[in-house]
XYZ file of C-alpha atoms in Angstrom:
767
model
C -78.285 -41.325 -19.962
C -78.012 -40.730 -16.240
C -79.608 -43.475 -14.097
C -81.060 -42.634 -10.674
C -81.745 -45.656 -8.418
C -84.877 -45.550 -6.240
C -86.502 -47.983 -3.792
C -90.064 -48.485 -2.496
C -91.412 -45.687 -4.737
C -93.269 -46.916 -7.820
C -93.275 -44.653 -10.871
C -95.504 -45.161 -13.940
C -95.569 -43.321 -17.294
C -97.294 -39.955 -17.851
C -97.117 -38.820 -14.229
C -95.674 -35.585 -12.887
C -93.672 -35.774 -9.630
C -92.193 -33.186 -7.359
C -89.071 -34.313 -5.510
C -87.283 -32.478 -2.760
C -83.544 -32.197 -3.292
C -82.959 -34.348 -0.183
C -84.490 -37.257 -2.116
C -81.411 -37.481 -4.356
C -77.747 -37.572 -3.541
C -75.770 -34.365 -3.859
C -73.934 -35.416 -7.068
C -77.254 -36.234 -8.731
C -78.694 -32.781 -8.098
C -75.463 -31.001 -9.172
C -75.199 -33.020 -12.391
C -78.806 -32.508 -13.574
C -80.325 -29.454 -15.237
C -83.735 -28.618 -16.708
C -84.490 -30.551 -19.890
C -82.229 -33.514 -19.073
C -83.385 -37.046 -19.763
C -82.988 -39.496 -16.882
C -83.801 -43.116 -16.187
C -85.247 -44.308 -12.869
C -83.823 -47.722 -12.011
C -85.673 -49.660 -9.319
C -83.415 -51.240 -6.699
C -84.231 -54.773 -5.572
C -83.203 -54.117 -1.967
C -82.954 -50.988 0.131
C -79.346 -49.740 0.039
C -77.355 -50.381 3.250
C -74.861 -47.631 4.113
C -73.666 -49.280 7.329
C -73.454 -47.530 10.677
C -72.449 -44.191 9.141
C -74.621 -42.368 6.562
C -71.408 -41.341 4.781
C -70.264 -44.928 4.361
C -70.203 -46.171 0.789
C -72.201 -49.329 0.059
C -70.395 -52.313 -1.306
C -71.225 -52.613 -5.014
C -70.957 -55.755 -7.097
C -68.950 -55.799 -10.284
C -72.147 -55.950 -12.341
C -74.504 -53.166 -11.201
C -77.359 -54.903 -12.977
C -77.547 -57.348 -10.080
C -78.874 -54.521 -7.908
C -81.870 -53.492 -10.055
C -84.905 -54.818 -11.836
C -84.404 -54.869 -15.657
C -87.352 -52.537 -16.263
C -87.197 -48.797 -15.601
C -88.953 -45.524 -16.431
C -87.622 -42.764 -18.679
C -88.337 -39.277 -17.385
C -87.613 -35.639 -18.197
C -86.465 -33.032 -15.692
C -88.979 -30.210 -16.232
C -87.552 -27.663 -13.824
C -85.450 -26.996 -10.725
C -86.645 -24.247 -8.349
C -84.492 -21.877 -6.313
C -84.383 -24.276 -3.357
C -83.141 -27.143 -5.503
C -86.424 -29.096 -5.636
C -87.096 -30.998 -8.870
C -90.155 -31.271 -11.094
C -90.025 -34.473 -13.120
C -92.418 -35.861 -15.748
C -92.255 -39.582 -16.537
C -92.545 -40.637 -20.135
C -92.358 -44.275 -21.070
C -91.092 -47.616 -19.794
C -87.660 -48.882 -20.819
C -85.593 -52.040 -20.582
C -82.250 -51.345 -18.955
C -79.521 -53.172 -20.862
C -76.520 -52.114 -18.789
C -75.280 -49.803 -16.067
C -71.847 -48.236 -15.865
C -70.257 -45.937 -13.356
C -67.959 -43.105 -14.504
C -64.845 -41.938 -12.713
C -66.874 -39.047 -11.287
C -69.245 -41.560 -9.666
C -72.112 -40.922 -12.103
C -74.172 -43.976 -13.051
C -75.141 -44.111 -16.753
C -77.633 -46.516 -18.289
C -78.042 -48.019 -21.731
C -81.779 -48.516 -22.383
C -84.259 -49.395 -25.116
C -87.951 -48.545 -25.146
C -90.194 -51.283 -23.761
C -93.193 -51.953 -26.003
C -96.725 -51.981 -24.633
C -99.665 -54.126 -25.696
C -102.609 -51.763 -26.030
C -105.428 -54.258 -25.489
C -107.621 -51.739 -23.654
C -109.107 -48.713 -25.463
C -108.911 -45.227 -24.032
C -112.605 -45.087 -23.167
C -112.382 -48.268 -21.069
C -109.273 -46.951 -19.353
C -111.029 -43.713 -18.410
C -114.117 -45.655 -17.266
C -112.114 -47.834 -14.949
C -110.196 -44.878 -13.572
C -113.386 -42.905 -12.889
C -114.970 -45.885 -11.145
C -111.983 -46.332 -8.817
C -111.796 -42.597 -8.108
C -115.519 -42.525 -7.302
C -115.125 -45.449 -4.928
C -112.228 -43.695 -3.201
C -114.281 -40.511 -2.854
C -117.121 -42.494 -1.241
C -114.626 -44.264 1.012
C -113.090 -41.060 2.426
C -116.505 -39.551 3.248
C -116.651 -41.733 6.379
C -113.667 -40.039 8.012
C -112.912 -36.647 9.466
C -109.996 -36.183 7.121
C -112.256 -36.947 4.132
C -112.515 -33.307 3.003
C -108.771 -32.988 2.658
C -108.475 -36.380 0.942
C -111.305 -35.515 -1.461
C -109.428 -32.527 -2.839
C -106.345 -34.661 -3.192
C -108.207 -37.424 -5.050
C -109.868 -34.959 -7.464
C -106.404 -33.868 -8.643
C -105.687 -37.341 -10.057
C -105.683 -37.196 -13.879
C -105.281 -40.900 -14.626
C -105.011 -44.254 -12.965
C -101.214 -44.099 -12.953
C -101.251 -41.012 -10.727
C -103.546 -42.941 -8.383
C -101.062 -45.782 -8.177
C -98.014 -43.579 -7.734
C -99.767 -41.649 -4.945
C -101.240 -44.624 -3.104
C -98.485 -47.191 -3.686
C -96.794 -46.562 -0.312
C -100.074 -47.506 1.422
C -100.867 -50.606 -0.617
C -100.428 -53.922 1.228
C -98.612 -55.516 -1.720
C -94.891 -56.282 -1.716
C -92.172 -54.324 -3.524
C -91.858 -57.143 -6.054
C -95.590 -56.930 -6.762
C -95.371 -53.158 -7.191
C -92.571 -53.499 -9.748
C -94.597 -56.255 -11.451
C -97.325 -53.662 -12.191
C -94.737 -51.521 -14.011
C -93.249 -54.530 -15.823
C -96.627 -55.767 -17.129
C -96.763 -55.113 -20.918
C -100.483 -55.691 -21.384
C -102.451 -52.618 -20.406
C -105.562 -54.616 -19.441
C -103.572 -56.823 -17.054
C -101.796 -53.783 -15.610
C -105.186 -52.161 -14.917
C -106.405 -55.373 -13.299
C -103.416 -55.483 -10.947
C -103.902 -51.816 -10.090
C -107.620 -52.279 -9.384
C -106.906 -55.320 -7.217
C -104.336 -53.448 -5.118
C -106.532 -50.324 -4.879
C -109.635 -52.179 -3.683
C -107.617 -54.348 -1.296
C -106.411 -51.132 0.312
C -110.009 -49.883 0.694
C -111.224 -53.156 2.254
C -108.273 -53.443 4.604
C -108.714 -49.814 5.637
C -112.409 -50.467 6.336
C -111.608 -53.534 8.433
C -108.892 -51.654 10.300
C -111.158 -48.695 10.971
C -114.027 -50.942 12.061
C -111.683 -52.729 14.469
C -110.460 -49.385 15.797
C -114.046 -48.201 16.237
C -114.968 -51.347 18.146
C -111.838 -51.053 20.279
C -112.585 -47.419 20.964
C -116.163 -48.242 21.973
C -114.932 -51.023 24.249
C -112.342 -48.694 25.781
C -114.968 -46.012 26.275
C -117.201 -48.585 27.961
C -114.329 -49.716 30.227
C -113.379 -46.125 31.035
C -116.996 -45.325 31.808
C -117.351 -48.418 33.995
C -114.134 -47.608 35.885
C -115.246 -44.017 36.347
C -118.617 -45.160 37.709
C -116.921 -47.647 40.035
C -114.602 -44.934 41.270
C -117.518 -42.640 41.951
C -119.369 -45.443 43.744
C -116.279 -46.193 45.865
C -115.939 -42.533 46.809
C -119.616 -42.273 47.728
C -119.542 -45.618 49.558
C -116.441 -44.532 51.474
C -118.200 -41.358 52.601
C -121.264 -43.372 53.665
C -119.024 -45.819 55.580
C -117.438 -42.949 57.457
C -120.849 -41.509 58.307
C -122.375 -44.891 59.318
C -119.582 -47.380 60.138
C -122.089 -49.804 61.691
C -123.760 -50.350 58.297
C -120.647 -51.323 56.309
C -121.437 -54.407 54.242
C -119.438 -57.635 54.495
C -118.199 -57.244 50.929
C -117.015 -53.702 51.557
C -115.310 -54.745 54.800
C -113.435 -57.575 53.081
C -112.464 -55.336 50.156
C -110.905 -52.926 52.610
C -109.199 -55.724 54.559
C -107.748 -57.272 51.388
C -106.349 -53.896 50.302
C -104.731 -53.300 53.688
C -103.578 -56.867 54.376
C -100.296 -56.801 52.453
C -100.987 -60.235 50.907
C -98.721 -61.663 48.242
C -100.039 -61.612 44.648
C -101.215 -65.237 44.682
C -103.141 -64.796 47.937
C -104.652 -61.510 46.779
C -105.935 -63.035 43.533
C -107.466 -65.966 45.416
C -109.083 -63.656 47.981
C -110.509 -61.397 45.262
C -111.804 -64.453 43.406
C -113.599 -65.702 46.539
C -114.906 -62.177 47.205
C -116.433 -62.028 43.708
C -118.122 -65.374 44.334
C -119.395 -64.006 47.621
C -120.901 -61.005 45.799
C -122.641 -63.281 43.310
C -123.949 -65.623 46.014
C -125.529 -62.905 48.116
C -126.270 -63.305 51.812
C -128.958 -65.900 51.107
C -126.636 -68.147 49.056
C -125.869 -71.581 50.476
C -122.085 -71.030 50.096
C -122.085 -67.528 51.585
C -121.130 -68.722 55.072
C -118.219 -70.839 53.828
C -116.899 -67.983 51.671
C -117.290 -65.550 54.577
C -115.319 -67.822 56.930
C -112.513 -68.193 54.383
C -112.158 -64.456 53.778
C -112.390 -63.767 57.496
C -109.497 -66.180 58.091
C -107.117 -65.018 55.344
C -107.720 -61.314 56.007
C -107.177 -61.763 59.757
C -103.775 -63.380 59.156
C -100.774 -61.090 59.356
C -99.107 -61.085 55.902
C -96.659 -58.272 56.462
C -93.079 -59.286 57.194
C -91.904 -57.419 60.291
C -88.459 -55.955 60.596
C -86.066 -57.944 62.757
C -85.935 -56.200 66.123
C -82.712 -55.827 68.051
C -81.926 -58.804 70.290
C -80.474 -57.993 73.697
C -78.616 -61.137 74.819
C -78.122 -59.799 78.328
C -81.856 -59.242 78.688
C -82.566 -62.703 77.240
C -80.177 -64.290 79.739
C -81.847 -62.433 82.597
C -85.289 -63.649 81.479
C -84.155 -67.273 81.205
C -82.462 -67.205 84.610
C -85.429 -65.530 86.260
C -87.965 -68.015 84.853
C -85.937 -71.226 85.173
C -83.556 -72.596 87.737
C -80.570 -74.647 86.540
C -80.624 -75.953 82.932
C -77.250 -74.344 82.272
C -76.480 -76.129 78.990
C -80.012 -75.636 77.692
C -79.820 -71.902 78.309
C -76.382 -71.703 76.670
C -77.722 -73.355 73.504
C -80.732 -71.028 73.391
C -78.493 -67.972 73.782
C -76.295 -69.264 70.940
C -79.350 -69.431 68.694
C -80.394 -65.907 69.639
C -76.847 -64.644 69.021
C -76.873 -66.028 65.476
C -80.216 -64.339 64.841
C -78.837 -61.068 66.194
C -75.809 -61.200 63.871
C -77.725 -62.207 60.725
C -80.638 -59.857 61.402
C -83.063 -62.571 60.367
C -84.710 -65.758 61.562
C -82.114 -68.537 61.347
C -80.685 -71.552 63.103
C -81.929 -75.048 63.797
C -85.365 -76.128 64.954
C -84.866 -76.873 68.647
C -86.258 -80.125 70.061
C -86.425 -80.202 73.857
C -86.449 -83.788 75.162
C -86.900 -84.727 78.794
C -89.189 -86.054 81.499
C -92.508 -84.320 82.245
C -92.239 -81.247 84.444
C -88.652 -80.326 83.537
C -89.619 -76.982 81.957
C -89.605 -77.814 78.234
C -92.826 -75.994 77.369
C -92.403 -73.079 79.744
C -88.917 -72.297 78.468
C -90.476 -71.719 75.028
C -92.612 -69.035 76.648
C -89.462 -67.529 78.142
C -87.840 -67.418 74.684
C -90.836 -65.478 73.354
C -90.604 -63.106 76.316
C -86.868 -62.580 75.752
C -87.437 -61.773 72.064
C -90.508 -59.634 72.689
C -92.608 -61.869 70.428
C -96.036 -63.433 70.660
C -96.186 -66.930 72.137
C -98.342 -69.770 70.784
C -98.520 -73.335 72.090
C -99.858 -76.123 69.882
C -100.367 -79.572 71.390
C -99.771 -82.386 68.885
C -100.371 -85.289 71.265
C -102.747 -87.862 69.792
C -103.111 -86.192 66.384
C -103.582 -88.861 63.751
C -105.037 -86.902 60.830
C -102.718 -85.091 58.424
C -105.410 -82.445 57.888
C -104.826 -81.281 61.480
C -101.480 -79.957 60.234
C -102.179 -79.068 56.600
C -105.857 -78.145 56.948
C -108.912 -79.488 55.093
C -109.816 -78.829 51.481
C -112.557 -76.196 51.278
C -114.698 -78.594 49.238
C -115.389 -80.592 52.424
C -118.221 -79.687 54.759
C -116.874 -78.178 57.954
C -113.427 -77.541 56.438
C -110.982 -75.803 58.766
C -107.387 -74.599 58.541
C -104.613 -76.664 60.095
C -103.343 -76.059 63.614
C -100.190 -74.346 62.360
C -101.988 -71.616 60.439
C -104.636 -71.348 63.158
C -101.825 -70.715 65.639
C -100.267 -68.041 63.409
C -103.659 -66.353 63.085
C -104.177 -66.514 66.856
C -100.839 -64.787 67.419
C -101.787 -61.848 65.198
C -98.238 -61.582 63.798
C -96.158 -63.402 61.198
C -93.174 -64.057 63.481
C -94.459 -65.682 66.693
C -92.655 -68.249 68.805
C -94.631 -71.476 68.309
C -94.089 -74.379 70.698
C -95.113 -77.701 69.141
C -95.787 -79.812 72.211
C -95.575 -83.621 72.366
C -94.205 -84.324 68.864
C -93.360 -87.818 70.070
C -97.062 -88.602 70.521
C -98.153 -88.132 66.904
C -100.092 -91.103 65.556
C -100.689 -92.459 62.053
C -103.758 -94.037 60.455
C -105.846 -93.971 57.257
C -106.177 -90.182 57.624
C -102.508 -89.750 56.725
C -99.238 -89.235 58.541
C -99.158 -85.923 60.447
C -95.440 -86.375 61.179
C -94.742 -86.258 57.446
C -96.856 -83.118 57.125
C -94.637 -81.486 59.753
C -91.598 -81.983 57.512
C -92.588 -79.053 55.315
C -93.515 -76.900 58.314
C -90.138 -77.347 60.026
C -87.875 -77.327 56.953
C -86.405 -73.819 56.380
C -85.861 -74.726 52.717
C -89.608 -75.285 52.219
C -91.649 -73.425 54.806
C -91.223 -70.017 53.144
C -94.096 -71.100 50.870
C -96.133 -73.395 53.130
C -99.545 -74.056 51.594
C -102.371 -74.931 53.940
C -105.072 -76.936 52.109
C -107.803 -74.691 53.471
C -106.082 -71.480 52.366
C -104.832 -72.926 49.063
C -102.247 -70.133 48.823
C -98.619 -70.045 50.047
C -97.756 -68.434 53.372
C -94.259 -67.586 54.587
C -93.461 -69.458 57.830
C -89.740 -68.700 57.682
C -90.175 -65.861 60.200
C -91.693 -68.181 62.807
C -89.418 -69.524 65.553
C -90.451 -73.148 66.072
C -89.641 -74.994 69.290
C -90.620 -78.662 69.709
C -90.917 -80.741 72.862
C -90.992 -84.494 73.501
C -90.602 -86.930 76.368
C -88.611 -89.406 74.241
C -87.297 -89.643 70.692
C -87.930 -93.329 70.005
C -91.354 -92.693 68.464
C -90.314 -89.677 66.361
C -89.787 -90.649 62.681
C -86.170 -90.337 61.548
C -86.809 -87.797 58.717
C -88.590 -85.483 61.165
C -85.925 -85.960 63.834
C -83.198 -85.032 61.324
C -84.754 -81.593 60.835
C -84.409 -80.752 64.521
C -81.551 -80.258 66.959
C -82.003 -82.394 70.057
C -81.480 -80.700 73.422
C -81.903 -82.954 76.462
C -83.541 -81.653 79.636
C -82.034 -83.521 82.581
C -84.106 -84.210 85.675
C -83.761 -81.974 88.709
C -81.844 -83.001 91.798
C -83.484 -82.685 95.199
C -81.454 -79.546 95.894
C -82.609 -78.008 92.599
C -86.206 -78.990 93.332
C -85.970 -77.255 96.702
C -84.690 -74.059 95.067
C -87.394 -74.204 92.385
C -90.083 -74.685 95.023
C -88.898 -71.680 97.058
C -88.264 -69.336 94.100
C -91.106 -70.257 91.783
C -93.675 -72.829 92.896
C -94.555 -71.519 96.362
C -94.837 -67.795 95.333
C -97.060 -68.751 92.394
C -99.212 -70.985 94.574
C -99.633 -68.144 97.122
C -100.745 -65.801 94.346
C -103.116 -68.369 92.815
C -104.761 -69.119 96.188
C -104.869 -65.523 97.414
C -102.535 -66.201 100.348
C -100.078 -63.630 101.697
C -96.581 -64.557 102.882
C -97.393 -63.381 106.378
C -100.296 -65.845 106.586
C -98.482 -69.050 105.614
C -94.904 -70.240 106.033
C -93.631 -73.518 104.586
C -90.338 -74.443 106.235
C -87.349 -75.730 104.277
C -87.370 -79.127 106.057
C -91.043 -79.497 105.135
C -90.220 -78.786 101.485
C -87.433 -81.364 101.553
C -89.782 -83.932 103.076
C -92.378 -83.298 100.363
C -89.689 -83.801 97.724
C -88.285 -86.946 99.306
C -91.487 -88.700 100.354
C -94.325 -87.342 98.190
C -92.775 -86.986 94.711
C -90.830 -89.412 92.575
C -90.490 -87.725 89.182
C -87.507 -86.064 87.514
C -89.463 -82.874 86.925
C -91.376 -80.638 89.305
C -94.948 -81.111 88.119
C -95.829 -83.445 90.986
C -94.095 -81.105 93.436
C -96.189 -78.222 92.120
C -99.378 -80.197 92.780
C -98.259 -80.997 96.321
C -97.437 -77.339 97.058
C -100.812 -76.237 95.697
C -102.493 -78.901 97.846
C -100.765 -77.517 100.946
C -101.941 -74.015 100.038
C -105.543 -75.187 99.526
C -105.605 -76.812 102.991
C -104.134 -73.616 104.419
C -106.761 -71.509 102.623
C -109.557 -73.448 104.355
C -108.013 -72.788 107.768
C -107.439 -69.113 107.029
C -111.021 -68.618 105.913
C -112.241 -70.331 109.104
C -110.436 -67.746 111.176
C -106.841 -68.847 111.779
C -104.429 -65.949 111.367
C -100.978 -67.459 110.814
C -99.992 -70.938 109.751
C -96.658 -72.762 109.633
C -95.986 -76.044 107.813
C -93.244 -78.218 109.323
C -92.210 -81.859 108.889
C -94.143 -82.666 112.063
C -97.507 -81.368 110.849
C -96.979 -81.941 107.117
C -99.523 -84.792 106.975
C -102.259 -82.331 107.969
C -101.649 -80.319 104.796
C -100.729 -82.952 102.204
C -103.359 -84.965 100.347
C -102.889 -88.726 100.601
C -100.036 -90.819 101.865
C -96.418 -90.615 100.824
C -95.248 -92.444 97.712
C -93.486 -95.774 97.901
C -89.950 -95.475 96.582
C -87.617 -98.331 95.926
C -84.723 -98.413 98.362
C -81.700 -100.656 98.175
C -82.033 -103.883 100.141
C -80.061 -104.126 103.351
C -79.181 -107.773 102.856
C -77.357 -109.185 99.838
C -78.873 -112.262 98.180
C -77.183 -114.423 95.557
C -78.875 -114.004 92.172
C -80.288 -110.519 92.885
C -78.548 -107.409 91.519
C -79.535 -103.736 91.527
C -79.915 -102.128 88.107
C -80.801 -98.653 86.854
C -83.543 -97.862 84.339
C -84.874 -94.798 82.523
C -88.618 -94.111 82.326
C -90.686 -91.247 80.948
C -90.970 -89.943 84.507
C -87.199 -90.072 85.069
C -84.775 -92.640 86.468
C -85.589 -95.614 88.693
C -83.698 -98.486 90.286
C -84.551 -101.907 88.917
C -83.944 -105.254 90.620
C -83.071 -108.262 88.517
C -84.067 -111.427 90.435
C -82.979 -114.914 89.355
C -83.646 -118.375 90.831
C -82.980 -122.024 89.996
C -85.757 -124.540 90.534
C -86.030 -128.199 89.665
C -87.126 -128.696 86.099
C -86.071 -129.543 82.577
C -83.828 -126.624 81.564
C -86.545 -124.099 80.654
C -85.943 -120.343 80.952
C -88.911 -118.554 82.516
C -89.056 -114.741 82.119
C -91.622 -112.692 84.044
C -92.181 -108.998 84.749
C -93.591 -107.904 81.340
C -90.207 -107.610 79.644
C -90.086 -106.276 76.101
C -88.299 -107.860 73.159
C -85.059 -105.968 73.774
C -84.777 -107.160 77.385
C -85.647 -110.725 76.365
C -82.766 -110.623 73.888
C -80.540 -109.301 76.679
C -81.499 -112.345 78.762
C -80.452 -114.693 75.934
C -77.110 -112.934 75.463
C -76.456 -112.869 79.224
C -77.200 -116.584 79.549
C -74.772 -117.404 76.727
C -72.031 -115.291 78.316
C -72.551 -116.930 81.723
C -72.421 -120.447 80.223
C -69.175 -119.585 78.485
C -67.558 -118.000 81.558
C -68.777 -120.564 84.099
C -68.987 -123.913 82.275
C -68.717 -126.052 85.430
C -71.410 -124.153 87.337
C -73.822 -124.308 84.380
C -73.044 -127.902 83.333
C -76.162 -129.346 84.950
C -78.463 -126.543 83.867
C -80.679 -129.035 82.040
C -81.816 -130.379 85.419
C -83.169 -126.990 86.467
C -85.589 -124.348 85.259
C -84.128 -120.866 85.295
C -86.552 -118.149 86.430
C -85.697 -114.488 85.729
C -88.011 -111.861 87.184
C -88.135 -108.066 87.309
C -90.440 -106.801 90.101
C -93.531 -104.656 89.488
C -94.854 -107.118 86.942
C -97.833 -104.911 86.075
C -95.499 -102.318 84.548
C -94.122 -103.052 81.025
C -90.332 -102.787 80.828
C -87.982 -102.617 77.893
C -84.774 -100.968 76.795
C -81.106 -101.656 76.007
C -79.575 -100.978 79.412
C -80.161 -104.074 81.587
C -77.650 -106.408 79.900
C -74.844 -106.232 82.470
C -77.339 -106.341 85.358
C -78.882 -109.579 84.046
C -75.439 -111.061 83.328
C -74.212 -110.183 86.829
C -77.372 -111.580 88.438
C -77.045 -114.899 86.575
C -73.336 -115.068 87.415
C -74.160 -114.464 91.083
C -76.819 -117.158 90.978
C -74.601 -119.863 89.485
C -71.504 -119.054 91.543
C -73.416 -118.406 94.771
C -71.437 -115.193 95.330
C -73.488 -112.258 96.550
C -73.391 -108.713 95.127
C -73.766 -105.827 97.566
C -77.189 -104.120 97.102
C -75.494 -100.728 97.265
C -73.753 -101.487 93.969
C -75.962 -100.600 90.965
C -75.118 -100.891 87.306
C -76.403 -99.947 83.850
C -75.260 -100.939 80.379
C -75.973 -103.344 77.548
C -73.739 -106.297 76.674
C -72.595 -107.750 73.382
C -72.094 -111.423 72.656
C -68.343 -110.792 72.767
C -68.608 -109.656 76.394
C -68.307 -105.913 75.791
C -70.314 -103.312 77.713
C -72.253 -101.035 75.352
C -73.220 -97.370 76.012
C -76.689 -96.341 77.185
C -78.834 -93.195 77.397
C -80.465 -91.280 80.236
C -77.397 -91.411 82.480
C -78.165 -88.253 84.532
C -81.666 -89.496 85.426
C -80.356 -92.953 86.344
C -77.662 -91.559 88.647
C -80.194 -89.337 90.398
C -82.391 -92.391 90.933
C -79.373 -94.184 92.422
C -78.828 -91.345 94.902
C -82.511 -91.343 95.934
C -82.444 -95.121 96.471
C -79.339 -95.078 98.659
C -76.890 -96.599 96.148
C -73.246 -95.964 96.924
C -71.449 -97.268 93.812
C -72.560 -97.235 90.168
C -70.953 -99.079 87.266
C -71.433 -97.323 83.914
C -70.157 -98.067 80.377
C -66.805 -96.486 79.624
C -68.220 -94.786 76.548
C -70.671 -92.866 78.762
C -67.943 -91.109 80.764
C -68.378 -87.940 78.680
C -72.054 -87.831 79.694
C -70.977 -87.201 83.296
C -70.578 -83.538 82.318
C -74.384 -83.325 82.265
C -74.693 -84.765 85.763
C -75.111 -82.398 88.709
C -72.070 -82.060 90.956
C -74.025 -82.975 94.096
C -75.038 -86.256 92.431
C -71.475 -87.097 91.416
C -70.229 -86.315 94.927
C -72.793 -88.695 96.437
C -71.727 -91.659 94.291
C -68.625 -93.647 93.503
C -68.831 -93.967 89.707
C -66.803 -96.698 87.981
C -66.441 -96.960 84.201
C -66.258 -100.490 82.756
C -65.755 -101.741 79.214
C -66.302 -105.511 79.585
C -68.322 -108.091 81.504
C -65.052 -109.381 82.999
C -64.441 -105.998 84.663
C -67.974 -105.974 86.069
C -67.640 -109.458 87.533
C -64.236 -108.663 88.948
C -65.446 -105.495 90.625
C -68.442 -107.287 92.145
C -66.102 -110.059 93.405
C -67.915 -112.760 91.480
C -64.752 -113.685 89.634
C -61.202 -113.009 90.755
């Protein structure tokens, strides 16, 4: 008897089926004819034909492994002209074996499977009618119920119900075959009823869920449609009466047009919803309004990198600032890198120098050269971290930090921001603002800088940061490492004269409303102001003096004078106050007194080291408000002198040694007075005098070496102003002479020394 394997289609006895010819393989259709007996064998797994439909499945040696042992005997009733088959199932069978012929036909050896008739015909019909009635009631609820009703009425018995509905039942293939394999009729009916009613209940639940989902979707669609209509109407009203646009509507529009990132947009929309709920009379309305006003005013859009014209940038820098050759070269290098990479890049520049040397104003020139907005933020005296990172919005009076406030003030996302006085940041219980700056200035972090007030990331990588400081000693090392130090040397008198004529005087004329024809300041008068009325490395004091001259001139012009001329002879009439006292080298040499050079925040100065022996008990007296570093230098110098001049210092215990640095009201410290103190003590003990026109700078080691120092350009300029002729500098500072103006180097005889012995030999203290 021919066996036809099937899968996922359950067949029960006494049911008529119509199969399309495509259901069977070609050899099965060609082999069968009307009246043939066949056996349907139920495959355990769906046959796998591989990638190609024509591929033959791998078959085990025993075909019985592929099927369940129970099958259904059927009779082929008819085959129509198109090859479709009408089959009527008869009874269940046990399949004993399967064999495959040479032609590829599978034949089965079967025996009839007995049934246990423990359910009479009347009960069977009753159960069937009850299930069919329940199915008819079930399909009434649906649009397709009329079609389904006609289909259900065609069922003649419960087996036709199962065979029709089996594909839709939620039971497994094993459970479907178990219905066929059940010998007891009552148990088979129970399994059928269970599967049939499970289908009805699951269908009801599914349909109820779909109905609820559809209602929810309809509600959402309706709500969205209403909102859209409201927005359209509101937009028309806003156009007709722009003065009546509500705060909420304004912020909605700003948020849409702002170009915020997703995180910022979600936060802004969240705050806007809270603002809607609060209403204008809510106690948090003002705080929410201020927040939205801030974040929507910020520029979130990343601008395209504009072309950088280096020639134009160089012209701007030269026009705005005189001198500063190396500084300008470094700035142009940074701009060149940005021009090549087409993006913000390079180090954070730290300009270090005395007040009035142009550190802040050159940042403004950089912004002008790039065509960007300029923002200056003063950090001097800040001691609260929240000044940088902002305050949490939970605090009363919360505000954004100065960085984000500066970005907002600029109106763009790529301004040039000058952080002024980074060396004057303080630290207390409110946090460490210098540490907060680490994230701001680090290119690896500032692309997602989060201000506490905003609570959303903002990209600062497009901002060009420039920092300024008078000294680096107070800047924390981690912060200093993130910046590239560029030193601003002090101006020479010749440079100050040029700056006064090209910049300071024209600006003062404009500020005071004076024309060139009304007031003339002669070059000798300018030089006298520089020499006698200013003492700084920068030009801030000179600017004040020039403005003072112009103010005095303005009074005279208003009183009726027509033309004024300022000369050295009448300069006192125009300058406020007396000239400044400047240290000049002594004319007479005195044993124990040596001229030194020091660096201060205002530039370089000469520094006298005075020593004297008086009767006493061997004490060392130090006066002049010396710091710890200079006190240590005194100890080292004294040890070196005792070693080099043992005879002269043998009776030191009978004397008190007094070391003094004049201007005792001014604190002094720094590692550059070592050789000056050593030379002064050597001069004192040997009685040999050192010419006052010889100045020196450098620290000493206990081995007698001369150590390098900083601030050499400022110190040499101070030496020139004081009338020094010869300067001794550490040998390791020779390279720093490149930063010294040529006119300064021409005015001095500069000697490089590497040991205390060389210093003493040059000063004729020791042969």
